[in-house]
Coordinates of C-alpha atoms in Angstrom, one line a residue:
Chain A
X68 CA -33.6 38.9 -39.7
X69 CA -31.6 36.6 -42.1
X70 CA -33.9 33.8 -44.1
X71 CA -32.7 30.1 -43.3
X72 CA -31.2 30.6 -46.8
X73 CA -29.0 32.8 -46.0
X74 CA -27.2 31.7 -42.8
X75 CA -23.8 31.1 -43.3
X76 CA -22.5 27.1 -42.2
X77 CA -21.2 28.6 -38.3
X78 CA -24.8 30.5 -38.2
X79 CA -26.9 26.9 -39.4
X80 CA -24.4 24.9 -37.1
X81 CA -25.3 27.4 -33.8
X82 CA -28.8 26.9 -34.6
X83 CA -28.5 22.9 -34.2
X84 CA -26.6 23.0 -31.4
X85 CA -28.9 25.0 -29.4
X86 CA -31.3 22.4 -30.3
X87 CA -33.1 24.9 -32.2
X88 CA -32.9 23.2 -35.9
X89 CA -33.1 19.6 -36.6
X90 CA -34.0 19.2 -40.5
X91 CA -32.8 17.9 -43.9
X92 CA -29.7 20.2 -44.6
X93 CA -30.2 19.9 -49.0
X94 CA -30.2 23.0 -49.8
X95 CA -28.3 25.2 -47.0
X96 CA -25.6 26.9 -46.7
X97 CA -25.4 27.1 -50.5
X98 CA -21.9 26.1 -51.8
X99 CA -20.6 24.9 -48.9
X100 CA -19.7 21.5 -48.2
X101 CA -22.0 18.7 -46.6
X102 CA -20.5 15.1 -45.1
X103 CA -21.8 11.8 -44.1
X104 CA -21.0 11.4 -40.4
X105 CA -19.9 7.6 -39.1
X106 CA -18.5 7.2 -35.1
X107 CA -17.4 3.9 -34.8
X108 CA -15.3 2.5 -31.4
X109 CA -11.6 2.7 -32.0
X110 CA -11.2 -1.2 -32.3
X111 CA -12.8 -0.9 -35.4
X112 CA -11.2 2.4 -36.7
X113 CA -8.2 1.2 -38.4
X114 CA -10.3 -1.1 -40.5
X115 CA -12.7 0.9 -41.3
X116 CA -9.5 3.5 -42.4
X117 CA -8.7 1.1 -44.8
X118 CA -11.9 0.2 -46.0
X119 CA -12.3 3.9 -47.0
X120 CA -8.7 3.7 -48.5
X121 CA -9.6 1.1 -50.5
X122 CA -12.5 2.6 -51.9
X123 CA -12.4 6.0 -52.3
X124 CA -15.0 6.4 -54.7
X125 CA -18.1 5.5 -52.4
X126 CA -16.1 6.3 -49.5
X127 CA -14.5 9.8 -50.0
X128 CA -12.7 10.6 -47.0
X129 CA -12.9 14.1 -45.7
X130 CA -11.7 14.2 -42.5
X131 CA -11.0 11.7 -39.6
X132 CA -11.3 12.5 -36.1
X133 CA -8.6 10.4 -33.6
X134 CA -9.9 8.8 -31.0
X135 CA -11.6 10.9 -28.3
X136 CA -11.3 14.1 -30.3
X137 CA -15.2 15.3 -30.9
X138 CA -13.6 19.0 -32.1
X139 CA -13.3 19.5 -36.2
X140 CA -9.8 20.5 -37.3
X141 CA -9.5 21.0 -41.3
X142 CA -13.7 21.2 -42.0
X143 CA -14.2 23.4 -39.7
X144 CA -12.3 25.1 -36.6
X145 CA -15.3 25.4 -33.9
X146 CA -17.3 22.5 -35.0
X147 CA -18.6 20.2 -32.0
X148 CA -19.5 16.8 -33.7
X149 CA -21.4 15.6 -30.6
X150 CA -24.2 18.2 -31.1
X151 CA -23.8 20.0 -34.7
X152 CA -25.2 17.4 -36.8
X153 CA -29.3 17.7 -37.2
X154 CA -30.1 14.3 -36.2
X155 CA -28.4 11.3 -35.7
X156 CA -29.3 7.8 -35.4
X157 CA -27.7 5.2 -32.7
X158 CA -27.1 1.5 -33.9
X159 CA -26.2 -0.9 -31.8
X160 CA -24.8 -4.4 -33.6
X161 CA -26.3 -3.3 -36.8
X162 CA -29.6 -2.7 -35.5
X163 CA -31.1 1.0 -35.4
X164 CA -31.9 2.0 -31.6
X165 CA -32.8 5.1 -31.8
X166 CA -32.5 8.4 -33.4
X167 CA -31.2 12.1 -30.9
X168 CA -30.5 15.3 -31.6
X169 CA -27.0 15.1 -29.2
X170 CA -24.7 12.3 -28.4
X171 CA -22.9 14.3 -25.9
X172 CA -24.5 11.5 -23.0
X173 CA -23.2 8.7 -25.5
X174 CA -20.3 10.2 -26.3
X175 CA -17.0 7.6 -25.2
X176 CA -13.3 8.5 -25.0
X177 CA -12.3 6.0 -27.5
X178 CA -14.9 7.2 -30.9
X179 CA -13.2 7.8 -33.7
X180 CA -15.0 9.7 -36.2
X181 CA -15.3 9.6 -39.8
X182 CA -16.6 12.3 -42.2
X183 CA -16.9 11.4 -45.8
X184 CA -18.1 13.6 -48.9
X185 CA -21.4 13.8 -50.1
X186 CA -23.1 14.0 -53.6
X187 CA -24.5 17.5 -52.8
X188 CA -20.8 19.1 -53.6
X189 CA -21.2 17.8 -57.2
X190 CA -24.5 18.1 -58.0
X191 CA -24.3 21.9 -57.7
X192 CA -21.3 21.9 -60.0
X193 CA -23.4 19.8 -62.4
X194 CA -26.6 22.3 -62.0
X195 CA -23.9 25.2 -62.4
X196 CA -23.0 23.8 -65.8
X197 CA -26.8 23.6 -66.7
X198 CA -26.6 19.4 -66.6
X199 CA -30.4 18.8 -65.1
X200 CA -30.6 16.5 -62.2
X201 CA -33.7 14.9 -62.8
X202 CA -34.8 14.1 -58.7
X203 CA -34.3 17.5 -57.9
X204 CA -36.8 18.8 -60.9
X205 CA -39.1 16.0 -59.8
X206 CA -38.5 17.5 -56.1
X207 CA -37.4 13.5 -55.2
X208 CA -34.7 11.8 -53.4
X209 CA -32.1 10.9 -55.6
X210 CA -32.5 7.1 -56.7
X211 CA -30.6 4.3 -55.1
X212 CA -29.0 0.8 -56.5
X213 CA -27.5 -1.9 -54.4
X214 CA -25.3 -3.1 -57.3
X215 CA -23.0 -6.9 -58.0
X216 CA -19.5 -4.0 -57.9
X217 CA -18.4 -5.5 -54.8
X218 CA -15.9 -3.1 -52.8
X219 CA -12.7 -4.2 -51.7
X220 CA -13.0 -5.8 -48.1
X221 CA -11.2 -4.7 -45.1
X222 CA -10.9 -6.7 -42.2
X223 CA -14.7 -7.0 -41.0
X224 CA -16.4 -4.7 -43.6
X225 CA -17.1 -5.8 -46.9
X226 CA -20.2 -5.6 -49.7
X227 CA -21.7 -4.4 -52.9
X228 CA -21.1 -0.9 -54.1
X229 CA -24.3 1.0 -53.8
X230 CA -24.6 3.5 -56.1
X231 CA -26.7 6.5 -57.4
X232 CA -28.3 7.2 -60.6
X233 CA -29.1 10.6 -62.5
X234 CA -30.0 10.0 -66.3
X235 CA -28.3 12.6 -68.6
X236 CA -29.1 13.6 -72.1
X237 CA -26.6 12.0 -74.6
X238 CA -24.6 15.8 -75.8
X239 CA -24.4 16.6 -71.6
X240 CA -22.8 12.9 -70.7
X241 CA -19.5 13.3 -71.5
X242 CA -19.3 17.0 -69.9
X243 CA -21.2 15.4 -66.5
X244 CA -18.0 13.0 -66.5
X245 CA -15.4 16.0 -67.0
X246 CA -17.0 17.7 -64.0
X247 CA -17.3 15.0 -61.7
X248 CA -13.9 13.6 -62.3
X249 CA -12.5 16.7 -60.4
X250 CA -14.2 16.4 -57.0
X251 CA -12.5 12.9 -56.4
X252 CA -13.1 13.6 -53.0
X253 CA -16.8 13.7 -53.1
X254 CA -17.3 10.5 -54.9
X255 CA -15.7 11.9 -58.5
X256 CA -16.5 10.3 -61.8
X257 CA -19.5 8.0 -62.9
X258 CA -18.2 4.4 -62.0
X259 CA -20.9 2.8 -64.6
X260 CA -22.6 4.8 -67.9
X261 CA -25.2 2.7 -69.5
X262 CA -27.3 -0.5 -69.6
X263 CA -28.0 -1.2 -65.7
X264 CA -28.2 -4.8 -65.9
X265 CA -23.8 -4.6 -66.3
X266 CA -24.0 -3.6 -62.7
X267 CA -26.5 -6.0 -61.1
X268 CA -29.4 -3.8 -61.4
X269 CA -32.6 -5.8 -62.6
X270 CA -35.2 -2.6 -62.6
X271 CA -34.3 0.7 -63.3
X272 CA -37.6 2.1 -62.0
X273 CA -37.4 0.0 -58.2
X274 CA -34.5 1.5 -56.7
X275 CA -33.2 -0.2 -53.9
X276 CA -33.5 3.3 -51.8
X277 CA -34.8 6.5 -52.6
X278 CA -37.6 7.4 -55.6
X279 CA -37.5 6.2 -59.0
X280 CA -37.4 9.3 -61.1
X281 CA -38.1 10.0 -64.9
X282 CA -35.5 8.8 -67.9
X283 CA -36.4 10.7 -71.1
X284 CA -36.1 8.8 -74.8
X285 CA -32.2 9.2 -75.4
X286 CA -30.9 9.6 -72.0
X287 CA -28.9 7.6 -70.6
X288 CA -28.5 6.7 -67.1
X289 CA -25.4 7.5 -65.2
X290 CA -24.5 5.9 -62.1
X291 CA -22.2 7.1 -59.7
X292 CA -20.9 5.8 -56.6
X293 CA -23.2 6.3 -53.2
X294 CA -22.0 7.5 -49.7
X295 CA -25.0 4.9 -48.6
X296 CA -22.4 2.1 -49.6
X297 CA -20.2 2.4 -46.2
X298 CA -23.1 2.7 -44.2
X299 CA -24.7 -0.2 -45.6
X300 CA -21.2 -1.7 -44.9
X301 CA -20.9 -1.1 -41.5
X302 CA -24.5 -2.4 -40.7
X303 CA -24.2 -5.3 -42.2
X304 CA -20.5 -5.9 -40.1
X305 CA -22.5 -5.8 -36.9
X306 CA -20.5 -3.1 -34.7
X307 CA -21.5 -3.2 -30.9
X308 CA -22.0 0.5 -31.4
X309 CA -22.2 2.6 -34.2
X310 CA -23.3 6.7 -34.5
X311 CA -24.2 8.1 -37.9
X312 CA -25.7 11.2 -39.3
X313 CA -30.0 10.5 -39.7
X314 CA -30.3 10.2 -43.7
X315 CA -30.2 13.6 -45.3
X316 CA -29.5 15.4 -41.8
X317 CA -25.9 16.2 -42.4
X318 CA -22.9 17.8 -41.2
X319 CA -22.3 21.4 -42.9
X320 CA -19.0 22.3 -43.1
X321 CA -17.1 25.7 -43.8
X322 CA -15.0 24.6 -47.0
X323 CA -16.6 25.6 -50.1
X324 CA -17.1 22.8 -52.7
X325 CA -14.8 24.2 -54.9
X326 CA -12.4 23.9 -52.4
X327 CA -12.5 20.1 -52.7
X328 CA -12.1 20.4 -56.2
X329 CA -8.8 18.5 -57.5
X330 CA -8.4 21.0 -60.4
Chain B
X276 CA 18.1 -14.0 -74.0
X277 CA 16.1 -10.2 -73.5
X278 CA 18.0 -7.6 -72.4
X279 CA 17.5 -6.9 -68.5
X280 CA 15.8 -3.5 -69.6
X281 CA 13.0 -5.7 -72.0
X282 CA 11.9 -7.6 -68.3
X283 CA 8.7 -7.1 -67.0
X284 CA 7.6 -6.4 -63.5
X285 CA 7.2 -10.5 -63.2
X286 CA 10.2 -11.5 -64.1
X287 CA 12.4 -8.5 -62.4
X288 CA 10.5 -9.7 -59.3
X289 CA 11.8 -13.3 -60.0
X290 CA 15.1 -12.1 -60.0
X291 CA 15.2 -9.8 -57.3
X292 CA 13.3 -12.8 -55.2
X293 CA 16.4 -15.2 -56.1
X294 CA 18.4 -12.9 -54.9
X295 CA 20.1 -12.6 -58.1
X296 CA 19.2 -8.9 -58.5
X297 CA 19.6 -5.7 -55.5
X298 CA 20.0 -2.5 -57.9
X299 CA 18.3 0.2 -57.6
X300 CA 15.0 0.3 -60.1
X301 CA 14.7 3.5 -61.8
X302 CA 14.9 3.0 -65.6
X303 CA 13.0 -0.8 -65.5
X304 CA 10.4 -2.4 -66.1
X305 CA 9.4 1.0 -68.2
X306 CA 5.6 2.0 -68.0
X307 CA 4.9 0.2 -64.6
X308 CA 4.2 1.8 -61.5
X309 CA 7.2 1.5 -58.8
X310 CA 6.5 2.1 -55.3
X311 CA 8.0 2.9 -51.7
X312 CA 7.6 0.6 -49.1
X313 CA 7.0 1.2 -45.3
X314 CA 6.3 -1.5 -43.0
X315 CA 5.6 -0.9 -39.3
X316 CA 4.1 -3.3 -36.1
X317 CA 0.2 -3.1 -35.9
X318 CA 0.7 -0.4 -33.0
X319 CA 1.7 2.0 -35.5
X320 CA -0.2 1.3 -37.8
X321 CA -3.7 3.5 -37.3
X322 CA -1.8 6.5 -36.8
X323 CA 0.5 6.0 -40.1
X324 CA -2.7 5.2 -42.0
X325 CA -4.2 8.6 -41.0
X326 CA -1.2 10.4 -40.9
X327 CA -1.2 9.3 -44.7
X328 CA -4.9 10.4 -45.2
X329 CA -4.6 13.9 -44.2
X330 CA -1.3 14.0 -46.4
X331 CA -2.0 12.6 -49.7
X332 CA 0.6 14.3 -51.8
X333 CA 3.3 13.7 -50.1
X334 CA 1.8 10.0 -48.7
X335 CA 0.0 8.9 -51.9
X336 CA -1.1 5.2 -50.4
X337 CA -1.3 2.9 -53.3
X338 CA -1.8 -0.4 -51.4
X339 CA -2.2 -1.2 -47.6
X340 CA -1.4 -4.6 -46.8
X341 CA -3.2 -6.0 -43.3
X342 CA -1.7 -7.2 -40.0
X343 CA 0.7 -10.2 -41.2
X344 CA -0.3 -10.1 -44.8
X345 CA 3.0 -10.6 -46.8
X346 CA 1.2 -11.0 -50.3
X347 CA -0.1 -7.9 -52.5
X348 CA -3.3 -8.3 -53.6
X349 CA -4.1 -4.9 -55.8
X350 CA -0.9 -4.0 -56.9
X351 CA 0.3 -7.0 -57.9
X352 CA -1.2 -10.7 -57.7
X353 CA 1.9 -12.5 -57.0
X354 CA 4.3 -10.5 -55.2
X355 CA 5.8 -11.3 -51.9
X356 CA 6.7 -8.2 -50.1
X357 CA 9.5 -10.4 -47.7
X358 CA 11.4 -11.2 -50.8
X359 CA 11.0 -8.8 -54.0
X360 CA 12.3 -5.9 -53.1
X361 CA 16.2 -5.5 -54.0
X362 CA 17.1 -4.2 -50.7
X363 CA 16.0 -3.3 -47.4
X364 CA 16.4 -0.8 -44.8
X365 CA 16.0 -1.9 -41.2
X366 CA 15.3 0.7 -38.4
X367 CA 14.6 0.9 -34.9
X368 CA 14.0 3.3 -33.0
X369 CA 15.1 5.2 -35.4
X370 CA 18.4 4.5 -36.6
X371 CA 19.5 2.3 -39.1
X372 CA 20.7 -1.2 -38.3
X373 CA 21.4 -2.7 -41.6
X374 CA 20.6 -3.2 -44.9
X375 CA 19.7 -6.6 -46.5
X376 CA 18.3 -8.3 -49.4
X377 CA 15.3 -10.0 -48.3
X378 CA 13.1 -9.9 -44.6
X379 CA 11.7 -13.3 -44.2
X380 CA 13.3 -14.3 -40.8
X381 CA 12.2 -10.5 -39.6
X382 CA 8.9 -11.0 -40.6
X383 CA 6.2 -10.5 -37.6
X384 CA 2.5 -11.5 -37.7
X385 CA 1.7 -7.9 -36.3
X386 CA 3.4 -6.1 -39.4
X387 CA 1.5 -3.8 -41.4
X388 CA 2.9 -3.0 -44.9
X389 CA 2.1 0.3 -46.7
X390 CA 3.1 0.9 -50.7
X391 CA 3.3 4.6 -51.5
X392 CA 3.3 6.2 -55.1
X393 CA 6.2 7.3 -56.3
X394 CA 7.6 10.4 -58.1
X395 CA 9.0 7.7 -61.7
X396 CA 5.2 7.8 -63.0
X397 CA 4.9 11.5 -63.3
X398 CA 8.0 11.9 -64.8
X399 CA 7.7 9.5 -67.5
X400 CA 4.6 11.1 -68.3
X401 CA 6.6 14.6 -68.1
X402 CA 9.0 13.4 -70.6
X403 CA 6.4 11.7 -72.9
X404 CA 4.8 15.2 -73.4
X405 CA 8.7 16.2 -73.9
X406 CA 9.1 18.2 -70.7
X407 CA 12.4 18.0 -69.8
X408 CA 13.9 16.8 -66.6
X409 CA 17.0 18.1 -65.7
X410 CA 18.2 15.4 -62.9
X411 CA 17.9 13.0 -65.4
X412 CA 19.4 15.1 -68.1
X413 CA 22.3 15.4 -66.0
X414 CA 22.1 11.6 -64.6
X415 CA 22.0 13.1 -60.8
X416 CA 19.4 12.5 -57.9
X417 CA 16.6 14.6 -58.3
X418 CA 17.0 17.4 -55.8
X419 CA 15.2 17.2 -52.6
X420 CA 14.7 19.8 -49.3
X421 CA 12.9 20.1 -46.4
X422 CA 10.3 23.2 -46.5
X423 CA 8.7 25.0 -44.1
X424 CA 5.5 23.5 -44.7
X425 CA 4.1 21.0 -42.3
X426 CA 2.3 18.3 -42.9
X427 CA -0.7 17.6 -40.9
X428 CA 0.4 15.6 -38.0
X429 CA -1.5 12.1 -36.9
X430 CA -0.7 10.9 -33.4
X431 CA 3.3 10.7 -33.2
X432 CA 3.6 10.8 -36.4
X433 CA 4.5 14.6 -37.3
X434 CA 7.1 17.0 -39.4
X435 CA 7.9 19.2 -42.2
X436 CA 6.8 18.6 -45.7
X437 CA 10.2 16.9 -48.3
X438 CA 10.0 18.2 -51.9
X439 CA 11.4 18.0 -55.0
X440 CA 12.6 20.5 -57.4
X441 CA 12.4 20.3 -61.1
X442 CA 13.2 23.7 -63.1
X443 CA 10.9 23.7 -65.9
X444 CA 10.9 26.3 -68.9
X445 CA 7.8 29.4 -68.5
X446 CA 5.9 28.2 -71.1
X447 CA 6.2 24.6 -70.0
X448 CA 4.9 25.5 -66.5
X449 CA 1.4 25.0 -67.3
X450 CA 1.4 21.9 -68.8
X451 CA 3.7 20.5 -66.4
X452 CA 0.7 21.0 -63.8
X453 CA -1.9 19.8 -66.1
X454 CA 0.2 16.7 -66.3
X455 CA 1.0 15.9 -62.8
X456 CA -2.3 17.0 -61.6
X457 CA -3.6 13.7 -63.1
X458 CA -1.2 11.7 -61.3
X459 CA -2.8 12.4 -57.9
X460 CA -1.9 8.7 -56.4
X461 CA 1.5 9.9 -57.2
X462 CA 2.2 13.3 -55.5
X463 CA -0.2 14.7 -57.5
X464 CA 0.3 18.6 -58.8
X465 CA 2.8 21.2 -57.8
X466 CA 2.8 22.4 -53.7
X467 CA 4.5 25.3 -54.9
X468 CA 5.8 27.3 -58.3
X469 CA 8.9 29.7 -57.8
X470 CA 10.5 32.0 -55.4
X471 CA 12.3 28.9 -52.9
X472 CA 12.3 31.3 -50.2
X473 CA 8.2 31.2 -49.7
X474 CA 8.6 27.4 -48.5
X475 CA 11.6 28.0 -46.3
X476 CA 14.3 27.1 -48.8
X477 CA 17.0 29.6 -48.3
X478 CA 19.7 27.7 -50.6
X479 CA 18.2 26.5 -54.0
X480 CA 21.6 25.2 -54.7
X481 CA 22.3 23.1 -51.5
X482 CA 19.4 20.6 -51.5
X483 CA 18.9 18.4 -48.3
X484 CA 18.9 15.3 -49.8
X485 CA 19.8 14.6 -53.7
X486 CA 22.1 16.6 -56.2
X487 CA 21.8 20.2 -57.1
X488 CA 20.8 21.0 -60.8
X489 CA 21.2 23.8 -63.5
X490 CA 18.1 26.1 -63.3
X491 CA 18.6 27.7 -66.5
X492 CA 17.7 31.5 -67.1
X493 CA 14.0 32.0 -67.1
X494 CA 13.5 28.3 -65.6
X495 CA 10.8 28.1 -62.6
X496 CA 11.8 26.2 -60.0
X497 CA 8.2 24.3 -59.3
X498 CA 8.1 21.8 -56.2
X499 CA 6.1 18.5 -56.0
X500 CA 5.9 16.7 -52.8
X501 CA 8.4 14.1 -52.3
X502 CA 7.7 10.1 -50.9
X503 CA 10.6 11.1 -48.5
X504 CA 8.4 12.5 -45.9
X505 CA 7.1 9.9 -44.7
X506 CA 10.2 8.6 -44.4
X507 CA 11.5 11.6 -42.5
X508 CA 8.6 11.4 -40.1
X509 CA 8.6 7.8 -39.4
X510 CA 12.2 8.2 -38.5
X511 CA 11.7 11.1 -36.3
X512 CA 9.1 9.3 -34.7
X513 CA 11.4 6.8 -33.8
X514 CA 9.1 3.4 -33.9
X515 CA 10.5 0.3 -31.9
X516 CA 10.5 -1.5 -35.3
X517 CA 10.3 0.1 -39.2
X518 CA 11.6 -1.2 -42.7
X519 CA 11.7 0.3 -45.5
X520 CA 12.8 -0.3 -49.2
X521 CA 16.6 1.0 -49.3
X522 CA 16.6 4.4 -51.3
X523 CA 16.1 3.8 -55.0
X524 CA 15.3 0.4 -54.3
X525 CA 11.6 0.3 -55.4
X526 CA 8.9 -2.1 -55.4
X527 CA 8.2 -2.9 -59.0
X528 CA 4.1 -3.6 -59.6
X529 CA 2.2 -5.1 -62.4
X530 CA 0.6 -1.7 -62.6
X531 CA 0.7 0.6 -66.1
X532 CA 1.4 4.4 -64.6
X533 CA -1.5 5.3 -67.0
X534 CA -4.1 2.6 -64.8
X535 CA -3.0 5.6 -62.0
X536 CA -3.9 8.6 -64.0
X537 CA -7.6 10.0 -62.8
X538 CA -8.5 10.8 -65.6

């Protein structure tokens, strides 16, 4: 019998949607992409659509699914997003419910869904280039930063950029930027390099979410922006409903990373 | 008093808004980014937005203005999309009504303005890195045709992919992608290098739209995705109400091609 390692996306999704599998998804289905996962009511999907058009760097769309449709079309062909995802959680006006393992009994004719990128796709192109990515060596979650980079507003969403941080030693920076800039569709290049403080960020060791990790003499830390920024968005607007991936439980998809690669 | 070419996007605006200006743009205002314009009632509106998500090179958004908003905010901090345009194209249901030199008494409180990237920026960066670029060396229209590829369809919104053809010498081929692939806000890199017949063109010579140019021996024909298709589909889709900038008749913005570049 295969290990979990070595199930391929359609194998991993089968398993969830049989109920059988309902974990953190870091480090499956090696090389292919993961996404963030936000269901909104369509009378807030065109502005949400243009909050993610507005800022594409912390909210790299994927794929959107029109109102109704609950069947993946370009991340997948036989992806169900009612009962494929690990874990989701249920908000209702901004306030966390509860958290299933299927929405198909809250599932409503008029969800629209949004799938964004995630910062999994270019971490393993960092790691592949031998850049070390400090919370995965320290076997952490990947620090967290509300910062004062305030997104551009759309309709009722609006807020600060939240944004992650890796440090990097000073000969790998500019190389960690090279890479990143080409997967613009999973958050792309650093949007800060340097003194935190620029950015709103008062202590480097308390992030705002996630573990504070270890920055070596020389490095320098390297912040990049967060797919937590349009969830934190939409909480804060106050939804009547909202559906979203649990954290870290995501939605594994069969394009390959490098497939999302600009260039 | 300066030359009309020595203008900048300000003061070609001022003009244009006095209605003492309706020529097409290419040529001005050197360096800053021009852009097509397509404005459509709020019902339309969710479905153009996504229709322009899932096609990104031909639909490069570069500014989406909400319900009623008449003002740019990113592109420009002063421009008033009713008046500083040179001409416009009215359309219902399809078919052109008129043209005319400003929109004011059309405007509704339901219309939704989209600004899309347009092909000037790349080629100015083509020609800085001395590519050359035979429409203009001939002073025709660039060519254009309708391929066989389709374009990922959104609601009613639906149809074949528009490109443009520029023959480009072998050893120029490279760098010609390495160029454009930076300009991803403006159609971005090739869809598709050499034999026409692979994309449905059976006539390289008889373009659908534009002139035909010279392809020199050894030239490769390589395509780029042309702002005409959404233009195409918006007219096949037949909205009550559309307008668009009158063909060549660009929106002129305060932004510096280069601030478009990724990287």
């Amino acid at each position: 019998m295969k290990s979990l390692r070595q199930l391929s996306p359609k194998e991993i999704r089968l398993l969830i949607r049989k109920g059988k599998w309902d974990k953190p998804t870091a480090g499956r289905a090696m090389g292919y992409a993961q996404a963030n996962l936000v269901i909104l009511p369509e009378e807030y999907a065109f502005d949400f659509l243009l909050f993610c058009q507005r800022n594409p760097k912390p909210c790299p769309l994927l794929e959107v699914l029109e109102s109704g449709k609950f069947r993946t079309e370009f991340m997948s062909s036989d992806a169900d997003i009612r009962t494929d995802i690990p874990r989701y959680n249920i908000y209702r006006r901004g306030k966390l419910e509860s958290s299933v393992k299927e929405i198909k009994n809250l599932w409503q004719p008029d969800f629209v869904t949004f799938l964004l990128g995630c910062s999994f796709s270019f971490e393993e192109a960092l790691l592949r280039s031998k850049i070390p990515i400090r919370h995965i060596e320290e076997n952490k979650n990947v620090p967290m930063y509300i910062t004062s980079i305030l997104c551009k507003s759309a309709g009722m969403f609006k807020g600060p950029m939240v944004v992650t941080m890796r440090p990097i030693p000073p000969d790998k920076v500019s190389r960690a930027v090279q890479i990143t800039s080409r997967y613009a569709s999973v958050h792309g290049a650093p949007v800060h390099i340097g003194d935190p403080s620029k950015i709103g960020i008062t202590n480097i060791h308390k992030p705002d979410f996630g573990d504070s990790v270890t920055i070596k003499k020389a490095e320098i830390p390297v912040f990049w922006a967060c797919g937590v920024t349009p969830q934190a968005v939409v909480m804060k607007a106050k939804p009547d409903l909202c559906i979203t991936h649990t954290p870290g439980h995501m939605f594994i998809s069969d394009l390959l990373n490098e497939e999302l690669a600009t260039f």
